[in-house]
Coordinates of C-alpha atoms and ligand atoms in Angstrom, one line a residue:
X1 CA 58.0 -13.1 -65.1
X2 CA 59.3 -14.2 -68.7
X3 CA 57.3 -16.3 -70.5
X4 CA 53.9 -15.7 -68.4
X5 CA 51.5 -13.9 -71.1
X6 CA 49.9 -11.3 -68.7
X7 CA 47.2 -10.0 -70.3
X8 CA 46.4 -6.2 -70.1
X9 CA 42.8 -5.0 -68.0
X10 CA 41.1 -3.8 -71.1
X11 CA 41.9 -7.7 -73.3
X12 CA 38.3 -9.1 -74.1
X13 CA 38.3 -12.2 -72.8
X14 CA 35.3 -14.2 -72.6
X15 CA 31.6 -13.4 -74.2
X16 CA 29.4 -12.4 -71.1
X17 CA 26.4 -14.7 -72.7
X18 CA 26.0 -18.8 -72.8
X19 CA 23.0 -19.9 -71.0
X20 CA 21.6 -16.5 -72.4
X21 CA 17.6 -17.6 -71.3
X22 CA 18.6 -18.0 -68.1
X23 CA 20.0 -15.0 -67.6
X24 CA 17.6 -11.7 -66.8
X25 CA 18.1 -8.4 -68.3
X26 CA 18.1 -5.1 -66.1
X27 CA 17.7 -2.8 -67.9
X28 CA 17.6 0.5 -66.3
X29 CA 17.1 2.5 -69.5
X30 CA 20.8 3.6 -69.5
X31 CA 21.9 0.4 -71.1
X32 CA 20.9 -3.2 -70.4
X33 CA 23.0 -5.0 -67.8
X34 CA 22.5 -8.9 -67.5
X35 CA 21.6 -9.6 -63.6
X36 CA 23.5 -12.6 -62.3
X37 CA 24.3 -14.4 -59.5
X38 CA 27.8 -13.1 -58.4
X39 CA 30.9 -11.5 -59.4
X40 CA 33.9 -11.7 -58.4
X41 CA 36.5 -9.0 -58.8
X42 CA 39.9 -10.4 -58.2
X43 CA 43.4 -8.4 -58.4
X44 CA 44.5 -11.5 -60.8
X45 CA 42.1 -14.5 -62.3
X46 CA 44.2 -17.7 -63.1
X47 CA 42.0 -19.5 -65.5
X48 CA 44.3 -22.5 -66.2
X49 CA 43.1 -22.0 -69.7
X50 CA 43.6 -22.0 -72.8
X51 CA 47.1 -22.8 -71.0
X52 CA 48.1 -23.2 -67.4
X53 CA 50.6 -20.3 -67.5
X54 CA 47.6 -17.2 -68.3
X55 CA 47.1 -14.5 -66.1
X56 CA 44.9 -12.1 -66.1
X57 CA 45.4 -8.6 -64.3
X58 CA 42.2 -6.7 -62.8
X59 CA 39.9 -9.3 -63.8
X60 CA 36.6 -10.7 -62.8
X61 CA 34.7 -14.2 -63.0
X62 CA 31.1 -14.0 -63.1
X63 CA 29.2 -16.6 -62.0
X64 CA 25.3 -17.5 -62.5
X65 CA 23.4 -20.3 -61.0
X66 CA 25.9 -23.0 -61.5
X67 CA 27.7 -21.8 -64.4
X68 CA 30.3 -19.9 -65.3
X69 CA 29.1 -16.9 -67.8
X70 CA 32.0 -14.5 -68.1
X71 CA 36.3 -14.5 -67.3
X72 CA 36.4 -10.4 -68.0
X73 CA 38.1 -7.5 -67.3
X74 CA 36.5 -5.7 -64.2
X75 CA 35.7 -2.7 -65.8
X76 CA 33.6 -4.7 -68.4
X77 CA 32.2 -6.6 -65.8
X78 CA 30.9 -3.8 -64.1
X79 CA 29.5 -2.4 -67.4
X80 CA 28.0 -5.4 -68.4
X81 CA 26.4 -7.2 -65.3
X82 CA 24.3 -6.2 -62.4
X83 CA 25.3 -8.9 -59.9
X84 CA 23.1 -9.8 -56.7
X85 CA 26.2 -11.0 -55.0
X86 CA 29.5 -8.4 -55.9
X87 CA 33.1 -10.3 -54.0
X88 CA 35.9 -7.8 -54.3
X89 CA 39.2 -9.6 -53.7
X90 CA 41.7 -6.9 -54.2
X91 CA 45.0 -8.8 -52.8
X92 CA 43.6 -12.6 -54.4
X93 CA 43.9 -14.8 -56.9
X94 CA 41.0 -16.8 -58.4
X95 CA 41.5 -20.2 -59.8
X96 CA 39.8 -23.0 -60.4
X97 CA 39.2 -25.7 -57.7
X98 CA 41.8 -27.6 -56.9
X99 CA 40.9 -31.8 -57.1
X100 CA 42.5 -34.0 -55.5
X101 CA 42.1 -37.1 -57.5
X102 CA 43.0 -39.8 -55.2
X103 CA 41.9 -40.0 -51.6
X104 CA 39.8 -42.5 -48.8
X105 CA 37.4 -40.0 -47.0
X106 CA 36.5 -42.6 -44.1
X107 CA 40.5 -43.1 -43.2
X108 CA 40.5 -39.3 -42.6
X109 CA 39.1 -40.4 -39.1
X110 CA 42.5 -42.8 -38.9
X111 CA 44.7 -39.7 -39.0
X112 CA 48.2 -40.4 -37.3
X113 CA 46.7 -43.7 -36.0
X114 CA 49.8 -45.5 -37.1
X115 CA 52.8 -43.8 -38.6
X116 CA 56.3 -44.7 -39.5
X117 CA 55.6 -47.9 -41.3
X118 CA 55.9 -49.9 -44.3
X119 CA 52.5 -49.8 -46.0
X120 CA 52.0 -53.7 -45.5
X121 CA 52.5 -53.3 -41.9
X122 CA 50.3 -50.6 -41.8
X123 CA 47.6 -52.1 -44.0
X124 CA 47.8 -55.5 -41.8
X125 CA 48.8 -54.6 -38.1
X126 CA 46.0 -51.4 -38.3
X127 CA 44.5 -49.9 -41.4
X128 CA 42.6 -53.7 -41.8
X129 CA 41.7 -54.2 -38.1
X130 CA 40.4 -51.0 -37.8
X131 CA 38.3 -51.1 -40.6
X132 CA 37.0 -54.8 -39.7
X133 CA 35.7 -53.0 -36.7
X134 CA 34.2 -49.9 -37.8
X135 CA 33.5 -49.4 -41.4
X136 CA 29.9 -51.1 -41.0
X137 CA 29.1 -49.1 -37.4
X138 CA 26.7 -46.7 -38.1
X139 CA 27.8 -43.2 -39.4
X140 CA 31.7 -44.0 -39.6
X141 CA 32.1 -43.4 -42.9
X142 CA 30.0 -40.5 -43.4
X143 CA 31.7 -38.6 -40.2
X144 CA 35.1 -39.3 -42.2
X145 CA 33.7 -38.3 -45.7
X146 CA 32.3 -35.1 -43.3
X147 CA 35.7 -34.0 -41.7
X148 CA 37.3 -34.8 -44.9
X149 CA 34.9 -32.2 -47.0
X150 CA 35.4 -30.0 -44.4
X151 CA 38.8 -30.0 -44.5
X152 CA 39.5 -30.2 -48.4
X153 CA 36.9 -27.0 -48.9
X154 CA 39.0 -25.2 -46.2
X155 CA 42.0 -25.9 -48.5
X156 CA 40.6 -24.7 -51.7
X157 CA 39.9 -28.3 -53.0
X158 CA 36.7 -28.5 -54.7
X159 CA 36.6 -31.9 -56.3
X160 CA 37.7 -35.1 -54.8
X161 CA 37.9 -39.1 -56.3
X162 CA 36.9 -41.4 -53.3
X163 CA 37.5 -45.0 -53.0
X164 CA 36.0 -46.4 -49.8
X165 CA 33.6 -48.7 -47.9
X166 CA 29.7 -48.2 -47.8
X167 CA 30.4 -45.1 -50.8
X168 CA 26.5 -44.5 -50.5
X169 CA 27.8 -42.9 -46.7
X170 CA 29.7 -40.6 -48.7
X171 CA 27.3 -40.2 -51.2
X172 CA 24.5 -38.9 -49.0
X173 CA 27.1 -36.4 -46.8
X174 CA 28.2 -35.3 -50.3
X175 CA 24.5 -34.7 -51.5
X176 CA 24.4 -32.5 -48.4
X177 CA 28.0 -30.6 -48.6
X178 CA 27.5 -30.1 -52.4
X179 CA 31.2 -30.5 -52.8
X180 CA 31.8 -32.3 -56.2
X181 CA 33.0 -36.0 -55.7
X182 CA 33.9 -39.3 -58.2
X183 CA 32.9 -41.6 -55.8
X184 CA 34.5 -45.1 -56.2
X185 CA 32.3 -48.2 -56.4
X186 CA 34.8 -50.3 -54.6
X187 CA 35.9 -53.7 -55.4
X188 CA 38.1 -56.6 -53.7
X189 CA 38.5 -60.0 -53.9
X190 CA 37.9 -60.6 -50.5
X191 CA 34.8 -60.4 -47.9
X192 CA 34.1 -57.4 -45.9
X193 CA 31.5 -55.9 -43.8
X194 CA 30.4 -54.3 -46.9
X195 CA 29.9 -57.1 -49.7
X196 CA 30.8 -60.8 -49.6
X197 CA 32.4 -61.1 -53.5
X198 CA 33.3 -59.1 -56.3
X199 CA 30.2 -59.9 -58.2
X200 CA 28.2 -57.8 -54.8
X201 CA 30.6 -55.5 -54.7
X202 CA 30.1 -54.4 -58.3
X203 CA 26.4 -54.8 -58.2
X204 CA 26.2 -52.6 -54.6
X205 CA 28.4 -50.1 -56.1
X206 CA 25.8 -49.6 -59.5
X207 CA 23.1 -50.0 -57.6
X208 CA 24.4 -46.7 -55.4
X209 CA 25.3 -44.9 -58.7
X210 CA 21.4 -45.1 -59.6
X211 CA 20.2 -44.2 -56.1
X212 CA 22.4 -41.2 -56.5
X213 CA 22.2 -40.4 -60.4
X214 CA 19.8 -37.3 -59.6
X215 CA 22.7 -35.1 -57.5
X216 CA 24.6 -33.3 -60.4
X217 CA 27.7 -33.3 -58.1
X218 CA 28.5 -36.5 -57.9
X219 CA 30.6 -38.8 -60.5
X220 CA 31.4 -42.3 -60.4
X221 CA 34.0 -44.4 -61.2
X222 CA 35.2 -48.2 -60.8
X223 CA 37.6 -48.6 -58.0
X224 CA 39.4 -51.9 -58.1
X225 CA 41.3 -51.6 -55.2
X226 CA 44.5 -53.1 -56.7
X227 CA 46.1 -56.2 -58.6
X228 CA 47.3 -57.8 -55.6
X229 CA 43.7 -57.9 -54.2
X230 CA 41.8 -58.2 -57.2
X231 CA 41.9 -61.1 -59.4
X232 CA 41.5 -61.4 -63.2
X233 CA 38.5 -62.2 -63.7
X234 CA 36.8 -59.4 -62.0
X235 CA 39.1 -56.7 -63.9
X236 CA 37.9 -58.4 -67.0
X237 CA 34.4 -57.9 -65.8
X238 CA 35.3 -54.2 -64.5
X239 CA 36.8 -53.4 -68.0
X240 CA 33.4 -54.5 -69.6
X241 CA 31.4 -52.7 -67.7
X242 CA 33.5 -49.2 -67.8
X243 CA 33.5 -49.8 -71.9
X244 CA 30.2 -50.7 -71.6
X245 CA 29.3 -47.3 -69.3
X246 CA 32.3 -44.8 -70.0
X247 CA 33.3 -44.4 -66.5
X248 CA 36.6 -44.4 -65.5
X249 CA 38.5 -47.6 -63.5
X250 CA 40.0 -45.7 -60.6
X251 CA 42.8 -48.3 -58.3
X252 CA 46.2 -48.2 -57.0
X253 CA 48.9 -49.4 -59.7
X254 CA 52.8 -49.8 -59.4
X255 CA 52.8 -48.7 -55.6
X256 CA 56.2 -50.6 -54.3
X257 CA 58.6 -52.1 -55.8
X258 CA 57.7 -55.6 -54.1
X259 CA 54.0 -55.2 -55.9
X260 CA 56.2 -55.2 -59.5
X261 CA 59.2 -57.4 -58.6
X262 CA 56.9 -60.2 -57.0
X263 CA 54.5 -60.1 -60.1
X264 CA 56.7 -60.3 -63.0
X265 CA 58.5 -63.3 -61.0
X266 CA 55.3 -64.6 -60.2
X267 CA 55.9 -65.1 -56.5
X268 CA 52.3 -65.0 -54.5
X269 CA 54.0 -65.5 -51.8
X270 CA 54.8 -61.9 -51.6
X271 CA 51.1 -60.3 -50.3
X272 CA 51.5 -57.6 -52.8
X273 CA 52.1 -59.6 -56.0
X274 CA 49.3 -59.1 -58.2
X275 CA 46.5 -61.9 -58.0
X276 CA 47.1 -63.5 -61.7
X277 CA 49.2 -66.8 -62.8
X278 CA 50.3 -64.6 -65.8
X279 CA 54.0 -63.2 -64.5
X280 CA 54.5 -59.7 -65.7
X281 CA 54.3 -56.2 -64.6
X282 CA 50.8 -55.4 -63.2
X283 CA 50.4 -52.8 -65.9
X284 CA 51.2 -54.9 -68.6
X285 CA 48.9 -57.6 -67.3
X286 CA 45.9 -55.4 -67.2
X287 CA 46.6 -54.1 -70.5
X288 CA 46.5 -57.7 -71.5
X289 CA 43.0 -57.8 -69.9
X290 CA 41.5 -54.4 -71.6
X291 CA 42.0 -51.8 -69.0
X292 CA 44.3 -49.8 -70.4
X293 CA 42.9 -47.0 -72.0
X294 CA 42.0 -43.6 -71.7
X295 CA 39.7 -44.8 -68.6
X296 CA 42.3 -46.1 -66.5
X297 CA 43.1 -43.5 -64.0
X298 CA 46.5 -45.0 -62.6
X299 CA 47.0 -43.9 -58.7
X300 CA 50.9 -43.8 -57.5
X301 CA 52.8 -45.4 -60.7
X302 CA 56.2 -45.2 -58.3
X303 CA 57.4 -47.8 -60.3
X304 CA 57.3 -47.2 -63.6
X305 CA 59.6 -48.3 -66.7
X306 CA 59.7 -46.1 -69.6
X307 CA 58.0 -48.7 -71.7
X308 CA 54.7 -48.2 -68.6
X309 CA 55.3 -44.7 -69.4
X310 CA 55.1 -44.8 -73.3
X311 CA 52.3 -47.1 -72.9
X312 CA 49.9 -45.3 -70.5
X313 CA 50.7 -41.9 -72.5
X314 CA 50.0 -43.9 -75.8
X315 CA 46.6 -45.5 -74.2
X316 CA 45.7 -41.8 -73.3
X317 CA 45.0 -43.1 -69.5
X318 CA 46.2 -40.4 -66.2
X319 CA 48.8 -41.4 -63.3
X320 CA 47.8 -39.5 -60.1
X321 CA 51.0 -38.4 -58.3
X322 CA 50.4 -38.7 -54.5
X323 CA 54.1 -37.5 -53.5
X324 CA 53.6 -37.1 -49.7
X325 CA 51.9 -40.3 -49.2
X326 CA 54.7 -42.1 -51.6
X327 CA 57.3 -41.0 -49.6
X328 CA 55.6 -41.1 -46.0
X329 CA 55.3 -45.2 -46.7
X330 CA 58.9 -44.7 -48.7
X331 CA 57.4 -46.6 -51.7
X332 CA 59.7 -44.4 -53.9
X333 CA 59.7 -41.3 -55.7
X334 CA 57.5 -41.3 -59.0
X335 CA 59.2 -40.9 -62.6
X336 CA 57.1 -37.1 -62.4
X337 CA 59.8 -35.4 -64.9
X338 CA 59.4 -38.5 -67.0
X339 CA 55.7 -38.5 -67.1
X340 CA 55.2 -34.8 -67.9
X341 CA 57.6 -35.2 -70.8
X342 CA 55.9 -38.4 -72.6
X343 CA 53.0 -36.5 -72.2
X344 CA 50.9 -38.1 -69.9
X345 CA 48.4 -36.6 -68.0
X346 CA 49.2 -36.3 -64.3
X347 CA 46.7 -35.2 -62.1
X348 CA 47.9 -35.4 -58.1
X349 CA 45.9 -37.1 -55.2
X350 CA 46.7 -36.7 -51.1
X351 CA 45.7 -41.0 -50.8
X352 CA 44.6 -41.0 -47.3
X353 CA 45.0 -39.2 -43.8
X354 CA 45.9 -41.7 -42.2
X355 CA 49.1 -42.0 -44.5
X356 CA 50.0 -38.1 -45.7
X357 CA 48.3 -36.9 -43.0
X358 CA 46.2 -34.1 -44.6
X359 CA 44.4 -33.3 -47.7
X360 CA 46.1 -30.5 -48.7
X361 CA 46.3 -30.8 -52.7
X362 CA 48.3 -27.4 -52.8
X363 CA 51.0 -29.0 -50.3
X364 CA 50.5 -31.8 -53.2
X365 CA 51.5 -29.6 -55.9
X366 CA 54.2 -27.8 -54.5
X367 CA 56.6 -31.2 -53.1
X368 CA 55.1 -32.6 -56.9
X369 CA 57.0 -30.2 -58.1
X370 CA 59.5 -30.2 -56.5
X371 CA 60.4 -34.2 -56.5
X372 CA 60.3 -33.8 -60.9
X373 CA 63.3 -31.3 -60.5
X374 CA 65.6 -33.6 -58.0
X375 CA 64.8 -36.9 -59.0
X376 CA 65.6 -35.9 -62.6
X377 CA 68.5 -33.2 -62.1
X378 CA 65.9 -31.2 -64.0
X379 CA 65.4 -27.7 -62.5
X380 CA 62.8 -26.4 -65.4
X381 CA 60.9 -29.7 -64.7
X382 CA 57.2 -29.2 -63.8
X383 CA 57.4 -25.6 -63.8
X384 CA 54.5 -23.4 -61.6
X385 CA 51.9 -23.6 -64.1
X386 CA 52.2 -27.5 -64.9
X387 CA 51.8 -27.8 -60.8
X388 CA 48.7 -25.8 -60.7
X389 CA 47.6 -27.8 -63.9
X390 CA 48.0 -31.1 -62.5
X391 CA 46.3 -29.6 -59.5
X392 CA 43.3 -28.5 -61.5
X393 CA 42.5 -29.6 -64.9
X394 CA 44.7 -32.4 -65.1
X395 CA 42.2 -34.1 -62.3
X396 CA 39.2 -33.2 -64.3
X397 CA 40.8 -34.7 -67.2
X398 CA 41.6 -38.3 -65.4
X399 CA 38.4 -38.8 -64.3
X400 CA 36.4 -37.6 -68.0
X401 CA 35.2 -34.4 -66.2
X402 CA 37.4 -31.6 -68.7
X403 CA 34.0 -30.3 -69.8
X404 CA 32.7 -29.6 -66.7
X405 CA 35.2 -28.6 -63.8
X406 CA 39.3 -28.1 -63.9
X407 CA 39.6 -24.2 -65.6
X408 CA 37.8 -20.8 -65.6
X409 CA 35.7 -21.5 -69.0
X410 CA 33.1 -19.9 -69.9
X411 CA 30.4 -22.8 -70.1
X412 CA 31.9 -25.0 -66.9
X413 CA 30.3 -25.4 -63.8
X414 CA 31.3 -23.0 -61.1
X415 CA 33.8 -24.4 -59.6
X416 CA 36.5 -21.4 -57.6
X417 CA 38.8 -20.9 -55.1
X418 CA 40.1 -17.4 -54.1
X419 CA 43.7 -16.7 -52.4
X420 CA 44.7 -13.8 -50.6
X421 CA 48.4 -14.1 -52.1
X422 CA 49.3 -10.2 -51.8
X423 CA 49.7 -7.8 -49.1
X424 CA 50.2 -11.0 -46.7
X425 CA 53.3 -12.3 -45.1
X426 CA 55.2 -15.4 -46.9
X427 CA 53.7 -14.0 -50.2
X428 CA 55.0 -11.0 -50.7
X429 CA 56.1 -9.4 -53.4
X430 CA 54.6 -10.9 -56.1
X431 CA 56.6 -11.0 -58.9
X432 CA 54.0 -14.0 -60.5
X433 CA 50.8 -15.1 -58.8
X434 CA 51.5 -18.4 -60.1
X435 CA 54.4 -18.6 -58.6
X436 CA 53.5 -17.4 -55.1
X437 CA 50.4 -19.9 -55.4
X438 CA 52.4 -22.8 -56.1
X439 CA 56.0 -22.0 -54.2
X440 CA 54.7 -20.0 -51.7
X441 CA 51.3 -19.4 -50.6
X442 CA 49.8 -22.3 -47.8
X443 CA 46.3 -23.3 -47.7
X444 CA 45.0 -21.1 -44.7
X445 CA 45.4 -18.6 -47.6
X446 CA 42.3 -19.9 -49.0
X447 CA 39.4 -17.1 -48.4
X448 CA 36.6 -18.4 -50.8
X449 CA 35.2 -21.5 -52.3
X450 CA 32.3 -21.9 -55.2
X451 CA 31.0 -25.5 -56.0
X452 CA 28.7 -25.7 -58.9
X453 CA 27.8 -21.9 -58.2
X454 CA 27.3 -22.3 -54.6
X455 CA 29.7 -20.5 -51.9
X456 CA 31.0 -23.1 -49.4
X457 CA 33.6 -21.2 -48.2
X458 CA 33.4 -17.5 -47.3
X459 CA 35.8 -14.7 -46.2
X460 CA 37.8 -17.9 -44.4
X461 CA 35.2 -19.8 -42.9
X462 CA 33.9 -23.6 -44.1
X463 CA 30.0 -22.5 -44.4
X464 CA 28.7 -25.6 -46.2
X465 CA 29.0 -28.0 -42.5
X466 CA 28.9 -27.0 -39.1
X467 CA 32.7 -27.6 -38.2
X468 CA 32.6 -28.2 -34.8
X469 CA 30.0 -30.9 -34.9
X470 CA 32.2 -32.8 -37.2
X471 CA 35.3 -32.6 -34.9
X472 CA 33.2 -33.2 -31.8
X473 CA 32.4 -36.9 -33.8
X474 CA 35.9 -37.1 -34.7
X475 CA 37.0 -37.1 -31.3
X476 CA 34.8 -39.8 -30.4
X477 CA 35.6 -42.1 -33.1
X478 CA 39.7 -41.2 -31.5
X479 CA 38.2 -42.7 -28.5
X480 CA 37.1 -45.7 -29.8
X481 CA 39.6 -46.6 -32.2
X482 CA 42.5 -45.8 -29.7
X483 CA 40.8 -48.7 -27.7
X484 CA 40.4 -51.0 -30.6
X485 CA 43.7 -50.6 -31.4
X486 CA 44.8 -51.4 -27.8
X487 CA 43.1 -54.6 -28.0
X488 CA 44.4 -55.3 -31.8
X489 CA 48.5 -54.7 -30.1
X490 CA 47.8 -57.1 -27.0
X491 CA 46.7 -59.8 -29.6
X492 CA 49.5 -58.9 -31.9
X493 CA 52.3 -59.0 -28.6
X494 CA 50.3 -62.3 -27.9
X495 CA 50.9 -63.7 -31.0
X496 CA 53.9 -63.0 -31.6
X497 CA 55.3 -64.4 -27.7
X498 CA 53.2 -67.6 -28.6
X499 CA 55.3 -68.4 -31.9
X500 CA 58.7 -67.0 -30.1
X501 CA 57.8 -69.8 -27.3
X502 CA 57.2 -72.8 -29.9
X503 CA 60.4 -71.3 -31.7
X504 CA 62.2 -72.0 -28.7
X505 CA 60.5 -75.0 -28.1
X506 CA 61.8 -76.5 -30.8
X507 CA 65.5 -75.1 -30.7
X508 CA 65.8 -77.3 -27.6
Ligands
ZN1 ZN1 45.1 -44.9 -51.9

């Protein structure tokens, strides 16, 4: 494909050697070979690096403990290292992990609970009740952070940015999954199950960070839910503390246009105006208060101007693109095109189950795509490569994790997914593995899955949980949501019939 660089089987590639004490010679007396962990010899390696566009023919990733020692050719691979572990994937791809930078693990157990609705009906009339009920019964959100993991590993994602209730749920099922995660400490300006003010909130959510600082998976961030629930003074407080600490602010920004209408007029009538007596866009007000910067990881941005455009691209801070979810609630269709072009970094993020309704980050990049070339007339708009970028590194970047997870680097954690995309029906022929990854391959094509060196996903099959446990809990929390939600409508009906009879009331 013109203007791919493939490069030929015998280019040297990588050095086979960082973390040289760790690794053990064998030396046979025919010539040393360093014993590792794994290799994996793929028909193409996709390394998202130095550019998104490289591919590499008849190549192999070697992988040892959690680290990635060696992107090779295959022969030299097999010269070099004696591997405990050897994965041939003749008809595969191997790329980095996708991340998905913007999701709610416990909703996953809300999938298809409510559909076709506006986002505030959804959030009021079931999201909310249903939360009020549940999020504080024992084990809900860790059975939704589990049947999220095991979907998102199934679908080649190895990195996810959570923002939910109880995160120290999450936190523990992650410890045990050994996906990697930025969990959210969450943050509201109102009282939940969870924490009582924003001042608990914060403190519950640092206080979880410490309890888990000794899993080398997980990440934190801030997570402000949104201007319109979060007032000033706590994202003054939040900006002090991610200065203070160098994580990232993680929250919903620019969603609808009522959220950015209603705030620049200054209308709190309207539930989504932003919680601040200064009228302007949200952006611009929490630039005013010292969020944005490189930290601010910006989730939907459907609304942007091309002065919050030159501004987040000049404050170095990431947009995450969640296209399905965008256009499932019809909040809009995201600037993409735009974006891309000022050069800002846009990673992409499913939101929720419970409005996409999966997890897939591949389905993600491909409408991504797609969206940048016919909201801007642009065909050459977020070519294949920029998809799998903002599918990959672009994630790691957002969230301050470039130097650990997002491309196949020598150095980086091993983070892999491996897809069959030749010899298999709806792929072939392949003309450009990147584009049959983006355009046309689906996520059952997913074989394998590293995380930080470990498999979690072999020859198909989600080893890292026991699958049918966590639909079997699943299925019970249908049960009991289903009658929640029963009760929730027969208060609603009964609401509404009580104010239709005063209305009529007082018409006569
Ligand atoms: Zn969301």
């Amino acid at each position: 494909m013109p203007g791919v660089p493939v490069l030929p089987a015998t280019a040297p590639v990588a050095a086979p050697a960082p973390n040289g004490s760790r690794l053990a010679s064998g030396d046979d007396g025919g010539g040393a070979k360093t014993v590792v962990d794994c290799v994996i010899h793929a028909r193409w390696v996709l390394p998202v690096a130095p550019t998104p566009d490289v591919v590499l023919d008849h190549h192999a990733v070697v992988i040892h403990e959690d680290t990635l020692v060696a992107v090779l050719p295959s022969a030299n691979a097999t010269a070099l290292y004696e591997a405990v572990t050897v994965v041939h994937r003749p008809d595969h791809a191997v790329l980095p992990g996708f991340i998905n930078a913007h999701t709610h693990t416990g909703m996953t157990l809300m999938r298809g609970c409510a559909d076709d609705t506006t986002l505030f009906t959804w959030l009021h009339d079931t999201v909310w009740p249903v939360e009020g009920a549940f999020t504080s019964a024992p084990g809900f959100c860790a059975d939704g952070a589990r049947l999220a993991m095991a979907e998102m590993l199934a679908g080649g994602v190895t990195t996810f940015a959570d923002m939910y209730w109880f995160p120290s749920e999450a936190a523990a099922a992650v410890e045990a999954v050994g996906m990697r995660a930025v969990l959210g400490m969450i943050c509201i300006g109102f009282p939940s199950a969870y924490a009582s003010s924003p001042d608990e909130y914060l403190a519950k959510g640092e206080a979880t960070a410490a309890e888990f600082s000794h899993v080398d998976t997980i990440h934190w961030a801030y997570a402000p839910h949104a201007p319109y629930t979060v007032a000033d003074e706590t994202w003054a407080d939040i900006g002090r503390r991610a200065a203070a600490t160098g994580r990232p602010v993680h929250t919903h920004l620019h969603e609808t246009r009522d959220e950015v209408e209603a705030s620049v007029a200054g209308d709190r009538t309207v539930p989504s105006c932003h919680l601040s007596d200064s009228a302007a866009r949200p952006l611009v007000n929490l630039a005013r208060l010292g969020l944005l910067n490189r930290r601010l990881v910006a989730v939907h941005m459907v609304h942007s101007s091309a002065e919050d455009i030159a501004s987040v691209a000049a404050a170095g801070a990431s947009i995450v693109h969640c296209p399905n979810s965008n256009l499932k609630l019809a909040a809009g269709v995201a600037p993409v095109a735009d974006m891309v072009a000022a050069g800002v970094n846009v990673a992409l993020g499913t939101d929720s189950a419970a409005s996409n309704n999966s997890l897939n980050v591949l389905a993600e990049a491909k409408l991504g795509a797609l969206l940048a070339k016919g909201a801007s007339g642009d065909a050459t708009a977020v070519p294949a490569a920029t998809a799998l970028a903002m599918a990959t590194i672009n994630g790691a970047r957002a969230f301050g994790l470039e130097a650990i997870t997002g491309s196949l680097e020598v150095g980086k954690k091993a983070d892999v997914t491996v897809m069959k995309i030749a010899n298999v029906v709806g792929c072939e022929p392949v003309f450009s593995p990147l584009s049959a990854v983006i355009y046309a391959a689906c996520r059952k094509d997913v074989s394998d899955v590293w995380v930080n060196g470990r498999r979690l996903v072999a020859d198909g099959v989600v080893t890292a949980l026991d699958v049918s446990a966590v639909v079997a809990k699943a299925e019970g929390w249908r049960a009991r949501i289903d009658e929640c939600l029963h009760g929730v409508r027969a208060k609603q009906a009964a609401e509404a019939a009580e104010k239709d009879e005063a209305a009529a009331g007082n018409a006569s």
